[in-house]
C-alpha positions as a Markdown table, in Angstrom:
| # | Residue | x | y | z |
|---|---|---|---|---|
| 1 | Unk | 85.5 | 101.9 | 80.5 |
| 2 | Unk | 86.3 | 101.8 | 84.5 |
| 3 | Unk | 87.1 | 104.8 | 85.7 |
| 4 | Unk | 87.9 | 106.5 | 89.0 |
| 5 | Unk | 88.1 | 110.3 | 89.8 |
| 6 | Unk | 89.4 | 111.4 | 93.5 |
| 7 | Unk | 89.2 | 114.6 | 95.4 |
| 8 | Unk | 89.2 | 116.3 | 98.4 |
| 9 | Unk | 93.0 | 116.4 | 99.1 |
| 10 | Unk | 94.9 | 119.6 | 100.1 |
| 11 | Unk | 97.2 | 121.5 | 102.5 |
| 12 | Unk | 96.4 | 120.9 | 106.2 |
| 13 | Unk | 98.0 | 121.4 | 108.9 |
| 14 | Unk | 99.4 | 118.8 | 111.8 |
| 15 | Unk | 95.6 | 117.6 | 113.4 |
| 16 | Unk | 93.9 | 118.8 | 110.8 |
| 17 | Unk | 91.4 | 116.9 | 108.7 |
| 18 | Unk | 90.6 | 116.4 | 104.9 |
| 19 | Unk | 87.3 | 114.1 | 103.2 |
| 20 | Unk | 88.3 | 112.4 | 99.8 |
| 21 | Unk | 86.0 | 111.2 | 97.9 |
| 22 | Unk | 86.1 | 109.0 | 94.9 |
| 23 | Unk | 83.7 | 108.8 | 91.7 |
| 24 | Unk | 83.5 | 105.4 | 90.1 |
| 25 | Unk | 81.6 | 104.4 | 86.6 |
| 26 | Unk | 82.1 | 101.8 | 84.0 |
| 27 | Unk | 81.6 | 98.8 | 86.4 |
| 28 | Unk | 78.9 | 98.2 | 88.8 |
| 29 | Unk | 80.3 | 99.6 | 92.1 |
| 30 | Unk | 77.7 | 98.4 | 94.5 |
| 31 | Unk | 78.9 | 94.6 | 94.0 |
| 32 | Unk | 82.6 | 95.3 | 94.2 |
| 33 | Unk | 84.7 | 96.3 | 97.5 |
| 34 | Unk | 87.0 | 98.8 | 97.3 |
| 35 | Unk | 90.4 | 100.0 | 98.6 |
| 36 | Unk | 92.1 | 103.6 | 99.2 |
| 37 | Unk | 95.9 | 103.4 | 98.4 |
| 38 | Unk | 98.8 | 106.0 | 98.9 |
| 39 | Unk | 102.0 | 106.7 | 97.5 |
| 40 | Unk | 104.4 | 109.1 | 99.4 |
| 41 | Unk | 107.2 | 111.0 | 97.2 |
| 42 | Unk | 110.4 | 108.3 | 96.6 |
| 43 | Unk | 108.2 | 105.2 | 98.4 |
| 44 | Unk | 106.0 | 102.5 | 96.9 |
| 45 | Unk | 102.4 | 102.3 | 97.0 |
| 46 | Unk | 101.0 | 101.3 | 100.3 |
| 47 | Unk | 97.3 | 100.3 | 100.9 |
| 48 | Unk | 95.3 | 102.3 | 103.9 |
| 49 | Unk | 92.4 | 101.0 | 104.2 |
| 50 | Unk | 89.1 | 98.9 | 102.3 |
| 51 | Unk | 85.6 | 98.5 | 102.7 |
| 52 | Unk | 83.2 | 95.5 | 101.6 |
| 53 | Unk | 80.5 | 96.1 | 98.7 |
| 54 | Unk | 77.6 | 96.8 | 101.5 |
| 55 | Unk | 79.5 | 98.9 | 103.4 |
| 56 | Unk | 79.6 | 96.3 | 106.4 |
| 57 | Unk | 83.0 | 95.6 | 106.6 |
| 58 | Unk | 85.9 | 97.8 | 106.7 |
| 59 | Unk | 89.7 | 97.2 | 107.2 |
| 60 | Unk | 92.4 | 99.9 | 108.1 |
| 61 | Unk | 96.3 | 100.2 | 107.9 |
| 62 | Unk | 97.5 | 100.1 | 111.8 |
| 63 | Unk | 98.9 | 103.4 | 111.7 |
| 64 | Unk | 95.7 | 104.8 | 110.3 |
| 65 | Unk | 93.0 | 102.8 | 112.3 |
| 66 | Unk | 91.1 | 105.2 | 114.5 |
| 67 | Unk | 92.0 | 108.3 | 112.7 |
| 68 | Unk | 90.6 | 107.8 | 109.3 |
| 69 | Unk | 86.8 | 106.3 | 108.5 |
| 70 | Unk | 86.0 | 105.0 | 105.1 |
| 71 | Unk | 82.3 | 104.6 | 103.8 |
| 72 | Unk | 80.2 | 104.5 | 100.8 |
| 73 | Unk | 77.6 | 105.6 | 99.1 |
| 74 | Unk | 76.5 | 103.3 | 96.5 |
| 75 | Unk | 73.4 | 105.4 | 95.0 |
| 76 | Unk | 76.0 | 108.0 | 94.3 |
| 77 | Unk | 78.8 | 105.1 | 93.1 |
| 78 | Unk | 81.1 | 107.0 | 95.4 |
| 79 | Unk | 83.7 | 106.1 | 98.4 |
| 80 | Unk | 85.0 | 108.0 | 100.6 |
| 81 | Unk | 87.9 | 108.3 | 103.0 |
| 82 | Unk | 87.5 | 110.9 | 106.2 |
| 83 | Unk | 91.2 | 111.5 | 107.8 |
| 84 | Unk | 91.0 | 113.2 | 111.2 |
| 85 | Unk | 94.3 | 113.7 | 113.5 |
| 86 | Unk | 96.9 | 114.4 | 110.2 |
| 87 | Unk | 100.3 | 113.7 | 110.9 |
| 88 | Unk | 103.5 | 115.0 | 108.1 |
| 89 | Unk | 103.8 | 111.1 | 107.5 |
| 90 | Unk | 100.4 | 110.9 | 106.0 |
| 91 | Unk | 101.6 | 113.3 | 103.3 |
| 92 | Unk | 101.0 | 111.6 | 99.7 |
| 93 | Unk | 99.1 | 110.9 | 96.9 |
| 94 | Unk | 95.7 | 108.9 | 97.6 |
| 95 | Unk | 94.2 | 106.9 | 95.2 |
| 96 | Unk | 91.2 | 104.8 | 95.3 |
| 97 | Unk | 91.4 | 101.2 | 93.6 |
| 98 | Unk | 89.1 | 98.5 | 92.2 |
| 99 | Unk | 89.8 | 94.9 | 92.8 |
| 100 | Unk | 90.0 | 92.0 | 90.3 |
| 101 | Unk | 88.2 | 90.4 | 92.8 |
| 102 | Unk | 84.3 | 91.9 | 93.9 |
| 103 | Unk | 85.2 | 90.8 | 97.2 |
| 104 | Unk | 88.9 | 91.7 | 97.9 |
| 105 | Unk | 89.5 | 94.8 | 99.8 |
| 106 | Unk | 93.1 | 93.5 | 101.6 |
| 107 | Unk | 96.5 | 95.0 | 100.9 |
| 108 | Unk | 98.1 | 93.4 | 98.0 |
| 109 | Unk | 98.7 | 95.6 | 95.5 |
| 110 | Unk | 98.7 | 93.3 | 92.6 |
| 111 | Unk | 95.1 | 92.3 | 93.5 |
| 112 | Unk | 93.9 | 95.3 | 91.9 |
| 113 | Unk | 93.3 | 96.3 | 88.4 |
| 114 | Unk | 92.4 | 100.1 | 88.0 |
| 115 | Unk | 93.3 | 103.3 | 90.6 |
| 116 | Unk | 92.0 | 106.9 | 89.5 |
| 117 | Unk | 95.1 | 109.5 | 89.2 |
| 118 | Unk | 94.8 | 110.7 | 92.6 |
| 119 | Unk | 94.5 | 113.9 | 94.4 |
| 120 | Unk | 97.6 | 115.1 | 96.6 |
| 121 | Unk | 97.8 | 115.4 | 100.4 |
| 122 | Unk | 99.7 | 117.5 | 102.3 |
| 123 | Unk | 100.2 | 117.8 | 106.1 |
| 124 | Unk | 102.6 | 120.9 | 106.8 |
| 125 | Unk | 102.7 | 123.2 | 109.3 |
C-alpha cells in the first residue's frame, strides 16, 4: 500500500532553516509528481509548493517562492522541501501528498489521494 513518511521539522527560530524530507513506497514514485501541503492550527490545508516526476519542473506558493526549494531524489524514492528565511506564519504541519494524477503537482486539494501524517514545524522565537 502507498505510503508516505515525513521528517525534518522542528523548533526554529525567525530566519532560521529546516530540510523535510519525505519517504514514499507502494507506488512508483519516479513517474508521479508530487506536492508538499501545510495545515496551520484552526486553518485548512494549503498547498506550498510541487515538483514534476524528473525533477524539471517545480511550482511554489507566492509567499514561499524564493525561500523554500523542493527537489527529489528518485533512487532514494524521496522529496524534499529546504525552507530558508522562516517566518511565525510558516508554523504548521507539512505533509507531502501524491496525486491521482502522475502529472499534477498544482494546488487543488481534492487532486490528491494519499498525504503521510506529517511532521510539525515551528517558528518561535
Amino acid at each position: 500500500q502507498v505510503q508516505l513518511v515525513e521528517s525534518g521539522g522542528g523548533l526554529v527560530q525567525p530566519g532560521g532553516s529546516l530540510r523535510l524530507s519525505c519517504t514514499a513506497s507502494g507506488f512508483t514514485f519516479s513517474t508521479y509528481a508530487m506536492s508538499w501541503v501545510r495545515q496551520a492550527p484552526g486553518k485548512g490545508v494549503e498547498w506550498v509548493s510541487g515538483i514534476s516526476s524528473a525533477g524539471r519542473s517545480k511550482s511554489y506558493l507566492d509567499s514561499v517562492n524564493g525561500r523554500f526549494s523542493i527537489s527529489r531524489d528518485n533512487a532514494k524514492n524521496t522529496v524534499y522541501l529546504q525552507m530558508n528565511s522562516l517566518k511565525p506564519e510558516d508554523t504548521a504541519v507539512y505533509h507531502c501528498a501524491k496525486p491521482r494524477s502522475v502529472s499534477y503537482y498544482g494546488s487543488r486539494w481534492t487532486e490528491y489521494d494519499y498525504w503521510g501524517q506529517g511532521t510539525q514545524v515551528t517558528v518561535s522565537s
